[in-house]
Coordinates of C-alpha atoms and ligand atoms in Angstrom, one line a residue:
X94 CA -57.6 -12.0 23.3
X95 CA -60.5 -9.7 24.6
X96 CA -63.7 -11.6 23.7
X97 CA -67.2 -10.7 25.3
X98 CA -68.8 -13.0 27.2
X99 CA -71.8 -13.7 25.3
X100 CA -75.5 -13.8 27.0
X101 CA -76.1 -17.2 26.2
X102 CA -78.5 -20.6 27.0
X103 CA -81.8 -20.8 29.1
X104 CA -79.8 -20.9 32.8
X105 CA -77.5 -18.5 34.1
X106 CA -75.6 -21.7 35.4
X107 CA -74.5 -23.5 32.6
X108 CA -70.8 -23.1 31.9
X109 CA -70.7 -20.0 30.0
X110 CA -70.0 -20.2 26.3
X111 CA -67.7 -17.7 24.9
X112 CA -67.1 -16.5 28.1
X113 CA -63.1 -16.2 27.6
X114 CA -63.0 -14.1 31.0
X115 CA -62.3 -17.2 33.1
X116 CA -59.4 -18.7 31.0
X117 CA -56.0 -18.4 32.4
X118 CA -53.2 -17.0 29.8
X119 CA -52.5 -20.3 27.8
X120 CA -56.6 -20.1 27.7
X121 CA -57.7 -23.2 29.8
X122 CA -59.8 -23.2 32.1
X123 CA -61.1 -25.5 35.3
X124 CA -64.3 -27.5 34.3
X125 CA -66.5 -26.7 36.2
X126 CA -68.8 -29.7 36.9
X127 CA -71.3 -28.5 39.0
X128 CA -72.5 -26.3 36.5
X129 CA -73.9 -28.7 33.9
X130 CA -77.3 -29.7 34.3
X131 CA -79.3 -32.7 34.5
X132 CA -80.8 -31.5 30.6
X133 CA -76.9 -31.1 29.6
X134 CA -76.6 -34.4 31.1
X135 CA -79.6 -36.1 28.7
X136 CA -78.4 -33.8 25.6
X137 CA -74.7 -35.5 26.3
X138 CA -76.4 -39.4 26.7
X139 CA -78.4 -38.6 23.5
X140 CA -75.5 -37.8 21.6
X141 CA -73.8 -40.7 23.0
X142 CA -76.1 -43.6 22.2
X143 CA -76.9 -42.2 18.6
X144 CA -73.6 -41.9 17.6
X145 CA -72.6 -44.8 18.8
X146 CA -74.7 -47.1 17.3
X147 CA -74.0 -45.4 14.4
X148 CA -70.4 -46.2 14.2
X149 CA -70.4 -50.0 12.3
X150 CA -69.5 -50.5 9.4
X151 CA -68.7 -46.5 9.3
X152 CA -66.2 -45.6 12.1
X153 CA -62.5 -47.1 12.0
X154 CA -61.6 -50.0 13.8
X155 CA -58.8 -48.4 15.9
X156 CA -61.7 -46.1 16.9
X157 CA -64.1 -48.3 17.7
X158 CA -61.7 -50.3 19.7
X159 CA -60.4 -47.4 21.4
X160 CA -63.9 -45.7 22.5
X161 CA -64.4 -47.6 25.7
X162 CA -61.8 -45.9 27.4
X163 CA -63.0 -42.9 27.1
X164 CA -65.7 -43.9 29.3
X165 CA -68.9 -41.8 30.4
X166 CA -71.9 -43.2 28.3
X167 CA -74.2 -41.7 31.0
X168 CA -73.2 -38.8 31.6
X169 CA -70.9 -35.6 30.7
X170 CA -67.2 -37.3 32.3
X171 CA -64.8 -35.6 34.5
X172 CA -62.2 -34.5 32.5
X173 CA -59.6 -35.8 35.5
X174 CA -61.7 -39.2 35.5
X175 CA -60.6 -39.9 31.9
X176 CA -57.5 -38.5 32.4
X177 CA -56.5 -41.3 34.7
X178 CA -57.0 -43.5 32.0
X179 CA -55.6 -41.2 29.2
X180 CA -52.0 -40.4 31.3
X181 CA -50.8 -43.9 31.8
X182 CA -52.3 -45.1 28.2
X183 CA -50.5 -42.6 26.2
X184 CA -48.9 -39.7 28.5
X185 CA -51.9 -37.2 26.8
X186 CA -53.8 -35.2 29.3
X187 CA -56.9 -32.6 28.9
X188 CA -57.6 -29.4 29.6
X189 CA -60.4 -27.1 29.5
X190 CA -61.0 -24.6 27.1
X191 CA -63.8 -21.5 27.2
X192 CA -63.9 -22.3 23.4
X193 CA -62.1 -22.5 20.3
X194 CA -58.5 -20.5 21.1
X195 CA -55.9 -18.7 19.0
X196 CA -53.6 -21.3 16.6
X197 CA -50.5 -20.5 18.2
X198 CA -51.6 -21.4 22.0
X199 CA -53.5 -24.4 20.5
X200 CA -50.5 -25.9 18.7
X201 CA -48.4 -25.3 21.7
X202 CA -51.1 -27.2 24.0
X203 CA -50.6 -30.0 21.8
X204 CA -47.0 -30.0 21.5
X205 CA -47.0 -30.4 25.3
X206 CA -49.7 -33.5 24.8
X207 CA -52.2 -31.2 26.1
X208 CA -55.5 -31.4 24.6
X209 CA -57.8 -28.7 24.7
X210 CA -61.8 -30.0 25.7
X211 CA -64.4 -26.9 25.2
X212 CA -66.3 -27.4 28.7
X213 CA -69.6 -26.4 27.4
X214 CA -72.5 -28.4 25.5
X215 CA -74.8 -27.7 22.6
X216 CA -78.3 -27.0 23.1
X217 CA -80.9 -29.6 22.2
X218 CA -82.1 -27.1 19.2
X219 CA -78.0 -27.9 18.2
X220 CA -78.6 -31.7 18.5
X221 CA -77.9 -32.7 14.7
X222 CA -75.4 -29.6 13.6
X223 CA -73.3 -27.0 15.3
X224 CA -70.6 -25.4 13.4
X225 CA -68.1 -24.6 16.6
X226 CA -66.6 -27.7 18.5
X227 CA -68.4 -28.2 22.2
X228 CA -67.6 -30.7 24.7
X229 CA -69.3 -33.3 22.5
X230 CA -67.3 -33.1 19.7
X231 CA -64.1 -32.7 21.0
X232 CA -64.6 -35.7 23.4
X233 CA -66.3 -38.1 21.9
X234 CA -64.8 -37.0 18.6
X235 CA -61.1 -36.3 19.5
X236 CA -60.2 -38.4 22.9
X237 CA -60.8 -42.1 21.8
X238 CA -58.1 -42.2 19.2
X239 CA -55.6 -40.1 22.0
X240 CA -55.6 -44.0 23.8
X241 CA -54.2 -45.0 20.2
X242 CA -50.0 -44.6 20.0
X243 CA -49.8 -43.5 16.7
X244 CA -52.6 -41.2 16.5
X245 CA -51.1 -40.0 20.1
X246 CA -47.8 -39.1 18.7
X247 CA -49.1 -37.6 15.5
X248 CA -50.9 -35.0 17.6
X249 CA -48.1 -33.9 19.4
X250 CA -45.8 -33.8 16.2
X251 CA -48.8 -31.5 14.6
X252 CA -48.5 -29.4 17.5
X253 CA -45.0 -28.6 16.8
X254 CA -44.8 -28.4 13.8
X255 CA -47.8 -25.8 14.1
X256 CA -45.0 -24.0 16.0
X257 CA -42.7 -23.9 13.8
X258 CA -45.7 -23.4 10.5
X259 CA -46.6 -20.1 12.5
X260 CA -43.3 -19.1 12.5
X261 CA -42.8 -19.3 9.0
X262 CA -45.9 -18.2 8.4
X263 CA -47.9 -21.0 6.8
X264 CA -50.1 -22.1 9.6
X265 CA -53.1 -22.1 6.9
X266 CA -51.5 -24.5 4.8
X267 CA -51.1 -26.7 8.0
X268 CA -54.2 -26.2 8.9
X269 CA -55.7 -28.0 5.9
X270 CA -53.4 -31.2 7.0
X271 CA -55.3 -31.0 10.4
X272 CA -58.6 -30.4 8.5
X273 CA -58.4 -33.2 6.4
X274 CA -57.0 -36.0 8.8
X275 CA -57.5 -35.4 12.3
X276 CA -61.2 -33.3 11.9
X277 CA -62.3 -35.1 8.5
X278 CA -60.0 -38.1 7.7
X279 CA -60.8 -41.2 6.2
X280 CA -58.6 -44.5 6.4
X281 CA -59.2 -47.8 4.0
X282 CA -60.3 -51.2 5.9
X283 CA -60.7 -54.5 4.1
X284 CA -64.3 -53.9 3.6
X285 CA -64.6 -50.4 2.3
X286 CA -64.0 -46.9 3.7
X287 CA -63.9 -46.0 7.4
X288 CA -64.2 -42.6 9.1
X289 CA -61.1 -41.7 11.5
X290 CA -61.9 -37.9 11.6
X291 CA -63.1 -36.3 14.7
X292 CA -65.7 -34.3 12.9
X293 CA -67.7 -37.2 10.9
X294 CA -67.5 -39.4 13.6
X295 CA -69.6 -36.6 15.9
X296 CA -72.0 -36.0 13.3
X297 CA -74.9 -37.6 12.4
X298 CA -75.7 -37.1 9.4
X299 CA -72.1 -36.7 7.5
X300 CA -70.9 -40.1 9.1
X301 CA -72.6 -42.1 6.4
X302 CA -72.4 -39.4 3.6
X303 CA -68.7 -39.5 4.1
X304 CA -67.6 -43.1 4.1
X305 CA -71.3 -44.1 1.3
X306 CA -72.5 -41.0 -0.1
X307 CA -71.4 -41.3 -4.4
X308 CA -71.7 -37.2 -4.0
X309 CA -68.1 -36.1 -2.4
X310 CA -64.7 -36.7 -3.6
X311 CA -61.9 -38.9 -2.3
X312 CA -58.3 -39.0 -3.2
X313 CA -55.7 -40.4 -1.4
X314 CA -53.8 -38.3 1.4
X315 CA -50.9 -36.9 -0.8
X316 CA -49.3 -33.6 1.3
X317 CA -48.9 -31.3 -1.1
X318 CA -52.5 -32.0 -2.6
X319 CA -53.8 -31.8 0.8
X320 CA -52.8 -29.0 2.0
X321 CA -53.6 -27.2 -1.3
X322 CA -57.2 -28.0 -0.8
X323 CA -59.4 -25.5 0.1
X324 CA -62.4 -26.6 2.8
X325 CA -65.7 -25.7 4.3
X326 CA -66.5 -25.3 8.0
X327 CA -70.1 -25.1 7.8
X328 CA -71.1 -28.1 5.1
X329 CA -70.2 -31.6 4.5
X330 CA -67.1 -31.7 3.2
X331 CA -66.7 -32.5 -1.0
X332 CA -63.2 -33.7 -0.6
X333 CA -61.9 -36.1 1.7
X334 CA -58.7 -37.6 2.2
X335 CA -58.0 -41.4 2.4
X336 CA -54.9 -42.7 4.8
X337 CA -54.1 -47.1 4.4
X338 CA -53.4 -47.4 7.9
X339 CA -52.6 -44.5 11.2
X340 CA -48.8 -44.8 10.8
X341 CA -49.2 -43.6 7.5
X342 CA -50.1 -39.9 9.4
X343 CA -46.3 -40.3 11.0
X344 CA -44.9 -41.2 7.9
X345 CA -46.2 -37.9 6.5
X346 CA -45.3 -35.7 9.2
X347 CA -41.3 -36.9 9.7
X348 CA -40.9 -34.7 6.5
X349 CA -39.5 -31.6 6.7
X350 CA -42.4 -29.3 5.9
X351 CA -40.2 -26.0 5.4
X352 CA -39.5 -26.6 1.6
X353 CA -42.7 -27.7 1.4
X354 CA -44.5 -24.3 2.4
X355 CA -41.8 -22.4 0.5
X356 CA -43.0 -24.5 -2.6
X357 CA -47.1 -24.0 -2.0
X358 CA -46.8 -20.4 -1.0
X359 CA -46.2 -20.2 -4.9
X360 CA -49.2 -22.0 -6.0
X361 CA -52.8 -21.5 -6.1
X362 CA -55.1 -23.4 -3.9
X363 CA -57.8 -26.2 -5.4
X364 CA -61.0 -25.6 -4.6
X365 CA -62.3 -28.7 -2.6
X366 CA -64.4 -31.4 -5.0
X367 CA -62.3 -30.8 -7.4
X368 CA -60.6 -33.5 -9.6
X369 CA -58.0 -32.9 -11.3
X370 CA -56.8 -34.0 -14.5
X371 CA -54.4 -37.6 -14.3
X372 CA -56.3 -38.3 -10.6
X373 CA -58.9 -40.9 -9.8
X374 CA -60.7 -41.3 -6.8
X375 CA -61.0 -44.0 -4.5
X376 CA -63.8 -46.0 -4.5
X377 CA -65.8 -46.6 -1.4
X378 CA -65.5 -50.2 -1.6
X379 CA -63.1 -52.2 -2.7
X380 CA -63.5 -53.6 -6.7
X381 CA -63.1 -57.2 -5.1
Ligands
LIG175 N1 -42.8 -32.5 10.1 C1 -43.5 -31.2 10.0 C2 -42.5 -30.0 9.8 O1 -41.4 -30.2 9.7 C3 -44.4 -31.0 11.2 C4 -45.6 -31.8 11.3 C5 -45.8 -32.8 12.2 C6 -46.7 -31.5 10.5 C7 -47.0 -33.6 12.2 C8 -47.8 -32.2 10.5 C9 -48.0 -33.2 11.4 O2 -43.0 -28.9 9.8
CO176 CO1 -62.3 -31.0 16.3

């Protein structure tokens, strides 16, 4: 994919955003360390200690739990330092990427338990919101749950069956499944609603709108609902998706999905916040 490198950031050394020049032909790329700066460094420990203390009460358990591993409080990590944790914990790996890639080489990253890490990091202007994943988002949002089994095998089954989608040409329809589990996901705890998804739990501000806010919907994960949902890349979400436990994700995805698209590709998609007649939403904490 030609893209232009684009002029970009205050120093000529940062790694280059958008600069899709240095990929190889799967579209990862070496991180290249040296190039971060000591104010990319800061921007990354910033991020880190807000979110984190942020994640109580509002992030899953599994995530929490997991988080450790991934390490690198301080400063932006070596991708091959957590990797030597991430190998032997769940046989995942990560790459770099230049930035986000085409579907079809992202799926197939995945279904080799590759996962793809955008090397660059937002500006301090971009502290609270950027709409395109960098390396803060997809590490500290993405990589903890990668330690987790189940979460660990469900990426690698989305990955193929991302494969096998684009072949039959309903990679938007499993797209909204990604959307709405692995980027925006919520999952039930004893005490109320937890955040899962990789986008809430490296944001600020939707963190606590998502799991407290009375604004935004939530239904249950059902796959047909789910992937009939339309979604917005560049808001909080008005819909989200409520799992009972992880396994729950690999129960889903065991089915075979080609009847499935063959069956949606004939009905219209539901704008997202919608409710629709006979459904009720779940609460955000429990009655009792
Ligand atoms: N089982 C799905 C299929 O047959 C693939 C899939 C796996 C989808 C995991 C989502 C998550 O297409
Ligand atoms: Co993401």
């Amino acid at each position: 994919m030609g893209v232009a490198p684009v002029v970009y950031g205050q120093s000529s050394h940062r790694p280059p955003r958008g600069d899709y020049s240095r990929a190889a032909s799967d579209y990862t790329c070496t991180q290249n360390y040296a190039a971060y700066t000591e104010a990319d460094h800061a921007t990354w420990r910033q991020l880190y200690a807000r979110q984190s203390a942020l994640l109580a009460g509002r992030a899953s358990r599994d995530f929490i739990a997991c988080l450790p591993q991934l390490g690198a409080s301080e400063r932006i990590p070596h991708f091959e330092e957590v990797n030597a944790r991430l190998r032997p914990a769940t046989g995942w790996e990560l790459v770099g990427v230049p930035g986000l890639i085409p579907e079809v080489d992202f799926f197939r990253l995945l279904s080799q338990r590759r996962f793809p890490v955008t090397d660059w990091i937002r500006t301090p202007q971009e502290l609270d919101y950027i709409v395109e994943p960098d390396i803060f988002h997809d590490l500290f949002g993405h990589v903890p749950l990668l330690f987790h089994p189940v979460l660990a095998d469900y990426m690698q089954a989305y990955g193929a069956g991302g494969l096998k989608a684009a072949e039959l040409g309903a990679t938007e329809l499993l797209a909204r499944l990604y959307w709405y589990t692995i980027e925006f996901g919520l999952i039930r705890e004893h005490d109320g609603l937890k955040a899962y998804g990789a986008g809430i739990l490296s944001s600020a501000s939707e963190l606590a709108y998502s799991v407290s806010s009375p604004t935004p919907l939530r239904l249950p994960l059902a796959l047909e609902r789910t992937m009939r949902t339309r979604y917005r890349i560049d808001d909080f979400q008005q819909t989200y998706f409520v799992i009972d436990d992880l396994q729950q994700l690999l129960d889903f995805a065991s089915a075979d999905f080609a009847p499935l698209y063959a069956r949606l590709a004939t009905q219209p998609s539901i704008e997202a916040g919608t409710l629709l007649p006979g459904e009720v939403a779940v609460p955000t904490r429990p009655a009792h």
